[in-house]
Amino acid sequence: MSDDYAHGRRDGLRLALAILAAEEAKWSALLGESRSWRTNATREVRHKTLQVAQARVQTALNRLTPNASVEIDPELASALDKVGL
C-alpha cells in the first residue's frame, strides 16, 4: 500500500471521527429532554450507537497508524484533540 493511499485512508477515518463526534454531541444534548419516554429511549439508542461507531472507527484508525515510532504522530494527535478523544 503506498504512503499516499494510506495517508488518504487515515484522513478519511479522521473525518469520520469528526462527523461522529459532532453527531454524538448533538444527541447527547437532547438526552432526556422530551416528555415522551419513547423519544428519550430512541435518543439514548442513537447516542450509544454513535459512541460504538466512534470506538470502531478509532480502532480502524489505530490499525492503520504506523507502529514504527513510539510517539504519536503530531497530525494524528491534533485530529484526535479536535474530536475530543
mmCIF file of C-alpha atoms in Angstrom:
data_model
loop_
_atom_site.group_PDB
_atom_site.id
_atom_site.type_symbol
_atom_site.label_atom_id
_atom_site.label_comp_id
_atom_site.label_asym_id
_atom_site.label_seq_id
_atom_site.Cartn_x
_atom_site.Cartn_y
_atom_site.Cartn_z
ATOM 1 C CA MET A 1 0.000 0.000 0.000
ATOM 2 C CA SER A 2 1.518 3.366 -0.989
ATOM 3 C CA ASP A 3 2.090 6.068 1.595
ATOM 4 C CA ASP A 4 -0.283 8.470 -0.163
ATOM 5 C CA TYR A 5 -3.047 5.881 -0.205
ATOM 6 C CA ALA A 6 -2.546 5.033 3.479
ATOM 7 C CA HIS A 7 -2.468 8.724 4.366
ATOM 8 C CA GLY A 8 -5.733 9.247 2.474
ATOM 9 C CA ARG A 9 -7.375 6.368 4.321
ATOM 10 C CA ARG A 10 -6.272 7.816 7.667
ATOM 11 C CA ASP A 11 -7.626 11.224 6.642
ATOM 12 C CA GLY A 12 -10.954 9.625 5.757
ATOM 13 C CA LEU A 13 -11.134 7.923 9.135
ATOM 14 C CA ARG A 14 -10.270 11.182 10.897
ATOM 15 C CA LEU A 15 -13.099 12.885 9.004
ATOM 16 C CA ALA A 16 -15.462 10.091 10.017
ATOM 17 C CA LEU A 17 -14.412 10.535 13.654
ATOM 18 C CA ALA A 18 -15.091 14.267 13.469
ATOM 19 C CA ILE A 19 -18.539 13.718 11.960
ATOM 20 C CA LEU A 20 -19.419 11.075 14.562
ATOM 21 C CA ALA A 21 -18.228 13.346 17.367
ATOM 22 C CA ALA A 22 -20.440 16.176 16.117
ATOM 23 C CA GLU A 23 -23.460 13.889 15.846
ATOM 24 C CA GLU A 24 -22.830 12.430 19.279
ATOM 25 C CA ALA A 25 -22.620 15.914 20.798
ATOM 26 C CA LYS A 26 -25.937 16.817 19.168
ATOM 27 C CA TRP A 27 -27.694 13.732 20.541
ATOM 28 C CA SER A 28 -26.120 13.934 23.997
ATOM 29 C CA ALA A 29 -27.593 17.434 24.363
ATOM 30 C CA LEU A 30 -31.069 16.043 23.620
ATOM 31 C CA LEU A 31 -30.958 13.091 26.048
ATOM 32 C CA GLY A 32 -33.893 13.165 28.454
ATOM 33 C CA GLU A 33 -35.301 16.428 27.055
ATOM 34 C CA SER A 34 -38.527 15.034 25.641
ATOM 35 C CA ARG A 35 -41.661 14.304 27.660
ATOM 36 C CA SER A 36 -42.130 11.128 25.637
ATOM 37 C CA TRP A 37 -40.335 8.075 27.028
ATOM 38 C CA ARG A 38 -40.250 6.566 23.558
ATOM 39 C CA THR A 39 -38.432 9.575 22.103
ATOM 40 C CA ASN A 40 -35.975 9.571 25.006
ATOM 41 C CA ALA A 41 -35.310 5.856 24.536
ATOM 42 C CA THR A 42 -34.687 6.376 20.821
ATOM 43 C CA ARG A 43 -32.274 9.207 21.557
ATOM 44 C CA GLU A 44 -30.386 7.058 24.067
ATOM 45 C CA VAL A 45 -30.053 4.276 21.491
ATOM 46 C CA ARG A 46 -28.799 6.724 18.851
ATOM 47 C CA HIS A 47 -26.308 8.190 21.308
ATOM 48 C CA LYS A 48 -24.954 4.759 22.251
ATOM 49 C CA THR A 49 -24.794 3.744 18.583
ATOM 50 C CA LEU A 50 -22.701 6.808 17.796
ATOM 51 C CA GLN A 51 -20.364 6.022 20.702
ATOM 52 C CA VAL A 52 -19.878 2.462 19.458
ATOM 53 C CA ALA A 53 -19.279 3.723 15.917
ATOM 54 C CA GLN A 54 -16.643 6.146 17.215
ATOM 55 C CA ALA A 55 -14.858 3.334 19.032
ATOM 56 C CA ARG A 56 -14.865 1.166 15.905
ATOM 57 C CA VAL A 57 -13.544 3.953 13.682
ATOM 58 C CA GLN A 58 -10.878 4.740 16.291
ATOM 59 C CA THR A 59 -9.834 1.075 16.292
ATOM 60 C CA ALA A 60 -9.571 1.073 12.495
ATOM 61 C CA LEU A 61 -7.517 4.264 12.614
ATOM 62 C CA ASN A 62 -5.181 2.740 15.202
ATOM 63 C CA ARG A 63 -4.647 -0.276 12.962
ATOM 64 C CA LEU A 64 -3.656 1.966 10.053
ATOM 65 C CA THR A 65 -1.281 4.103 12.114
ATOM 66 C CA PRO A 66 2.341 3.060 11.617
ATOM 67 C CA ASN A 67 3.847 1.323 14.650
ATOM 68 C CA ALA A 68 7.464 2.126 13.794
ATOM 69 C CA SER A 69 7.666 5.115 16.122
ATOM 70 C CA VAL A 70 6.825 5.052 19.810
ATOM 71 C CA GLU A 71 5.483 8.601 19.936
ATOM 72 C CA ILE A 72 2.162 9.562 18.417
ATOM 73 C CA ASP A 73 2.097 11.352 15.082
ATOM 74 C CA PRO A 74 1.509 15.107 15.629
ATOM 75 C CA GLU A 75 -1.063 15.165 12.812
ATOM 76 C CA LEU A 76 -2.971 12.310 14.445
ATOM 77 C CA ALA A 77 -2.737 13.966 17.873
ATOM 78 C CA SER A 78 -4.212 17.220 16.569
ATOM 79 C CA ALA A 79 -7.039 15.381 14.796
ATOM 80 C CA LEU A 80 -7.882 13.420 17.952
ATOM 81 C CA ASP A 81 -7.797 16.610 20.032
ATOM 82 C CA LYS A 82 -10.274 18.213 17.632
ATOM 83 C CA VAL A 83 -12.780 15.404 18.136
ATOM 84 C CA GLY A 84 -12.147 15.192 21.877
ATOM 85 C CA LEU A 85 -10.569 11.752 22.107
#
